[in-house]
Coordinates of C-alpha atoms and ligand atoms in Angstrom, one line a residue:
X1 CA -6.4 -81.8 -1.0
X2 CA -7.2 -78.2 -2.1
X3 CA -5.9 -76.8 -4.7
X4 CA -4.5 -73.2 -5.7
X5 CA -6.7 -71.7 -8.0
X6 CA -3.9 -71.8 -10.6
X7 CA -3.4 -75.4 -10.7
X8 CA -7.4 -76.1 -10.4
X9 CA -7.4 -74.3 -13.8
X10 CA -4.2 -76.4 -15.1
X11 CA -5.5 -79.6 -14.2
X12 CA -9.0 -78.5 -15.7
X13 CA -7.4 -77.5 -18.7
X14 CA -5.6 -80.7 -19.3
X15 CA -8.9 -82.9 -18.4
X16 CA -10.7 -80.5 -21.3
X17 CA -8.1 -81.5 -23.3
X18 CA -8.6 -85.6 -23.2
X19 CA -12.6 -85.1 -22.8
X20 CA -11.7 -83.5 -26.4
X21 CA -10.2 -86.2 -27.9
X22 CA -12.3 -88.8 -25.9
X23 CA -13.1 -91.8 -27.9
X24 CA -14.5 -93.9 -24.9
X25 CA -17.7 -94.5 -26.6
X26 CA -19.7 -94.4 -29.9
X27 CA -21.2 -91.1 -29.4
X28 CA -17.7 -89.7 -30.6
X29 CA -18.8 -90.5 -33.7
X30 CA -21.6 -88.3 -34.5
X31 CA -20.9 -85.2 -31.8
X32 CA -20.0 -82.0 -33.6
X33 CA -18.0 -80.6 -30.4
X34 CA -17.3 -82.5 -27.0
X35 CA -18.8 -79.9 -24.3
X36 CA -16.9 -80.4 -21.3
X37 CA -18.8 -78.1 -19.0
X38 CA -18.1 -73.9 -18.5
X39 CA -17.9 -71.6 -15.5
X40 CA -15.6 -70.4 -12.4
X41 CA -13.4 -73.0 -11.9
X42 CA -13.3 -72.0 -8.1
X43 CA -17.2 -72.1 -8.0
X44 CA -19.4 -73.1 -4.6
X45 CA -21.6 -74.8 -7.5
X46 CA -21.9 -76.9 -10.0
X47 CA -24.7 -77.2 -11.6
X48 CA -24.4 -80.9 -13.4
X49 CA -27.2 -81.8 -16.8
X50 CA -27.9 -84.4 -18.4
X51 CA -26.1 -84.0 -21.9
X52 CA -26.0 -81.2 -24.5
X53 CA -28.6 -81.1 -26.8
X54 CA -28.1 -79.5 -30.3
X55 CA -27.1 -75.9 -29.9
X56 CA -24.8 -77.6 -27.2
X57 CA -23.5 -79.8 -29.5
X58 CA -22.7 -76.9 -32.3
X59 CA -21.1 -74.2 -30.0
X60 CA -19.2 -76.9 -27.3
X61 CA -20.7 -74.9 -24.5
X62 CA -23.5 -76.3 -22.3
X63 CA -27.1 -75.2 -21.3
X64 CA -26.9 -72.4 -24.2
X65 CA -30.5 -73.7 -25.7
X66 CA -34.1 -72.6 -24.2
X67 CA -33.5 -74.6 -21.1
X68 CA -29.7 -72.8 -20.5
X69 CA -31.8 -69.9 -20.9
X70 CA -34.3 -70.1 -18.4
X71 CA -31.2 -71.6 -15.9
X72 CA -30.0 -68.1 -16.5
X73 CA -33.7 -66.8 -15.7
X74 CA -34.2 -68.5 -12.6
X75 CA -30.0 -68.2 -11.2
X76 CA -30.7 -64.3 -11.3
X77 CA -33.9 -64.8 -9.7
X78 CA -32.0 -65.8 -6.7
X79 CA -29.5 -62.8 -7.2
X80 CA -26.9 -65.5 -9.1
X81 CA -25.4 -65.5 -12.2
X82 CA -24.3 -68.4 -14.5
X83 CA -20.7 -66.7 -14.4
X84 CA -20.3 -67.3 -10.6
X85 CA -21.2 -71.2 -10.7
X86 CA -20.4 -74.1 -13.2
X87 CA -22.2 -76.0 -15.5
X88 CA -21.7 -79.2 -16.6
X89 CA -23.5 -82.0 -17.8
X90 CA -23.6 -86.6 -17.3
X91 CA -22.5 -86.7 -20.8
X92 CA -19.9 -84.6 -22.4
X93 CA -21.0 -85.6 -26.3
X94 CA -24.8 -85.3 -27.5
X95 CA -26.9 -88.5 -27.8
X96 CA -28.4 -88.7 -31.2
X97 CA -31.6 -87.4 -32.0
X98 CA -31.6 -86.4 -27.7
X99 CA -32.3 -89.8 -26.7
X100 CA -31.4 -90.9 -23.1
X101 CA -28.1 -91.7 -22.1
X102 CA -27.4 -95.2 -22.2
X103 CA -26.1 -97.0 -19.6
X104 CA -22.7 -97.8 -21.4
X105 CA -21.8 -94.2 -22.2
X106 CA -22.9 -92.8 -18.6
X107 CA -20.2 -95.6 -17.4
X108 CA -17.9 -94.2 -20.1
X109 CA -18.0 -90.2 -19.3
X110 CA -18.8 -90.8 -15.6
X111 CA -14.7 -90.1 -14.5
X112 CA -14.8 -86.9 -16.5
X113 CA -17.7 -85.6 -13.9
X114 CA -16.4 -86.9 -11.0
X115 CA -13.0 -85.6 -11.7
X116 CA -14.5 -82.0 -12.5
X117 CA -16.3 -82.2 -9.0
X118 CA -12.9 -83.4 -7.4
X119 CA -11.0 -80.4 -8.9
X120 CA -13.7 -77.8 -8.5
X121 CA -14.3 -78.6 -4.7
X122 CA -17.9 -76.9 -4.5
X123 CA -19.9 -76.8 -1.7
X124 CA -23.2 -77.4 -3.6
X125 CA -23.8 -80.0 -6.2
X126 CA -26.9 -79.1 -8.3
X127 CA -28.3 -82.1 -10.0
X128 CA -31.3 -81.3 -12.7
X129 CA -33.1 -84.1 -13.4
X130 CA -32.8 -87.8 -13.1
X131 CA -29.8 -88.9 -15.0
X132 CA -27.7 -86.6 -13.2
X133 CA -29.1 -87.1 -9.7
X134 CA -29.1 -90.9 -9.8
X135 CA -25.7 -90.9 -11.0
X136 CA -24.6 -88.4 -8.4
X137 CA -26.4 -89.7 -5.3
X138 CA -25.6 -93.3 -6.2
X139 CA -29.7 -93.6 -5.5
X140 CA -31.6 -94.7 -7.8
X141 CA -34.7 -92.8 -6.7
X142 CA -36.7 -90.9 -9.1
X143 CA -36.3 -86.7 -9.2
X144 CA -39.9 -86.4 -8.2
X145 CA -39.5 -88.0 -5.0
X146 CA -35.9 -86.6 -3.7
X147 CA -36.3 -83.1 -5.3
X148 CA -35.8 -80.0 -3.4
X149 CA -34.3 -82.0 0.1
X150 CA -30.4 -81.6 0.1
X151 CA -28.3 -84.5 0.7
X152 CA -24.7 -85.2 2.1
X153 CA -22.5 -87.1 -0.3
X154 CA -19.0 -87.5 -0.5
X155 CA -17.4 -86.6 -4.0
X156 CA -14.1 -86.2 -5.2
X157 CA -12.9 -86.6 -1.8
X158 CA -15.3 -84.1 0.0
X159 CA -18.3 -83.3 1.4
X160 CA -20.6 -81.6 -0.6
X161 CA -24.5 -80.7 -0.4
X162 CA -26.5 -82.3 -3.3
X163 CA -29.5 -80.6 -3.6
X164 CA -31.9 -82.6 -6.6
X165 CA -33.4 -80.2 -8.7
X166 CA -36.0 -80.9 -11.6
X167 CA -35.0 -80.5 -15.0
X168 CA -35.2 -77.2 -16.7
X169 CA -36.2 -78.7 -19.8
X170 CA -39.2 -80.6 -17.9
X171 CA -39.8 -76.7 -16.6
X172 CA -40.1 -75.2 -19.9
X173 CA -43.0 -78.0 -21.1
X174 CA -44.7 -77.6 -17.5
X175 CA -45.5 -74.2 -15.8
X176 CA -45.6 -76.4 -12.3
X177 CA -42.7 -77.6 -12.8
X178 CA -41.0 -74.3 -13.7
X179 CA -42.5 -72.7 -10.3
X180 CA -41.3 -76.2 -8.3
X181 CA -38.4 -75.8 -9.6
X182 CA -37.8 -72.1 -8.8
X183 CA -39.0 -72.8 -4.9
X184 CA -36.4 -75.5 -4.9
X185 CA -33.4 -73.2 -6.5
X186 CA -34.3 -70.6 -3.5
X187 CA -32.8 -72.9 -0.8
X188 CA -29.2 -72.4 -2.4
X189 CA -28.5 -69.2 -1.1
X190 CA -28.6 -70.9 2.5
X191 CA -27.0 -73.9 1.7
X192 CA -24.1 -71.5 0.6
X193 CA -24.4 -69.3 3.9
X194 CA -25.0 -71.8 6.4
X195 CA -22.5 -74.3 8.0
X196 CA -20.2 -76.7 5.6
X197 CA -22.1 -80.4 4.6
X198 CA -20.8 -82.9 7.3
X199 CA -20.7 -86.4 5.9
X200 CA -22.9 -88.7 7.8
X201 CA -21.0 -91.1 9.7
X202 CA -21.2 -94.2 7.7
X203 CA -23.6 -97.3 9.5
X204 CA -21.7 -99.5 10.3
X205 CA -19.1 -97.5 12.5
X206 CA -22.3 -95.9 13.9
X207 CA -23.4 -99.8 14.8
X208 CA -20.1 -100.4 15.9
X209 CA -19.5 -97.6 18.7
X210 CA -23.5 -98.4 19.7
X211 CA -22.2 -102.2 20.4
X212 CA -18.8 -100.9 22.0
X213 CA -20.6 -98.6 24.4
X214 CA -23.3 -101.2 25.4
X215 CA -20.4 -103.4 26.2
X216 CA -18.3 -101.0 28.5
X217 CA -19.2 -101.2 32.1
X218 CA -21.9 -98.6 33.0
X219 CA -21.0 -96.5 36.4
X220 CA -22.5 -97.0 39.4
X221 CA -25.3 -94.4 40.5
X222 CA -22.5 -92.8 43.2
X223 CA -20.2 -92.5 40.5
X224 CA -22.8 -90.8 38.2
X225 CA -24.0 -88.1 41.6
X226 CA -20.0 -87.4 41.5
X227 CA -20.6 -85.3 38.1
X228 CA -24.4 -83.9 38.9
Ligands
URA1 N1 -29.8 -80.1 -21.4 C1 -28.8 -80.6 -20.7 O1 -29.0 -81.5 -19.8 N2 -27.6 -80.2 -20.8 C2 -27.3 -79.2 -21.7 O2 -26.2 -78.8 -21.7 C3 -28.4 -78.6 -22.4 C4 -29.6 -79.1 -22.2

């Protein structure tokens, strides 16, 4: 299914609207403003946090802190702006105190992302950090190990290119980090250039047409000279 760019925006709209009166969980409770997520909603990316933090929380915008900041920094690095992509986080409404998501509320908000990602259609899913990653890749390897190699997934009904990025928050308190991270960001251009992600074929039909073509009778040699 793709959608017109008017009825992408619609359908957004009416999905901001219910993540604003959400109530699927206790963090409802203490947010200031639900932050949905921002940016073109016909963008190749999406670049997909972890939750807002507390600026986030009092302007119900994400990424507008330090770590939004440097985002910014490192996206015009690479000739991008924050206006051509979107940004959105795991969790729509700020953890007290910025503790971790909890298991319950990642459950709760996960349909709000995955819808976003089915309306949007990008070609690139960014994922900072872990929380985002693991709940994206449906792996629950850690960000350190998967960073920087893009993946095929299907989301939302598509292929896209996931491509595991560390945190920019973990780049602000380490320098390393910071410069992994803006190696990492550098491959985007390409992945948005080069050919479309084709979803691997799953195993088990791979296994399947290995066994069928073991069992269908193999030509003889003469058969085989007929077609050099
Ligand atoms: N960190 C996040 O993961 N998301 C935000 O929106 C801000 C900081």
């Amino acid at each position: 299914m793709s959608l017109s760019s008017e009825e992408r925006r619609e359908r957004l709209v009416d999905l901001y609207q219910e993540v604003q009166a959400c109530t699927r969980c206790p963090l409802h409770e203490t947010r200031t403003e639900a932050v949905f997520g921002a940016g073109d909603a016909d963008a190749d990316v999406i670049f997909v946090g972890e939750a807002p933090g507390a600026e986030e929380d009092r302007q119900g915008l994400p990424f507008v802190g330090r770590a939004g900041q440097l985002l910014g920094e490192l996206l015009e690095g690479i000739g991008m702006s924050r206006q051509e992509v979107f940004i959105a986080n795991v969790l729509k409404s700020r953890p007290p105190e910025n503790r971790d998501p909890q298991p319950l509320e990642i459950e709760a908000c996960r349909p709000y992302l995955f819808e976003q990602v089915r309306l949007i259609e990008p070609r690139v899913v960014c994922t900072l950090g872990n929380f985002a990653t693991k709940l994206l890749s449906g792996n629950p390897a850690g960000i350190t190990r998967v960073r920087g190699t893009p993946q095929v997934h299907e989301l939302g009904g598509h292929a896209v290119f996931l491509l595991p990025l560390f945190h920019p928050a973990a780049a602000l308190r380490t320098p390393a980090v910071k410069e992994t991270l803006r190696g990492d960001l550098a491959t985007l251009p390409g992945l948005l250039a080069g050919p479309p992600p084709v979803p691997a074929e799953p195993i088990e039909a791979a296994i399947r047409e290995e066994e069928d073509a073991a069992a269908a009778p193999q030509p003889d040699a003469d058969q085989l000279d007929l077609f050099g």
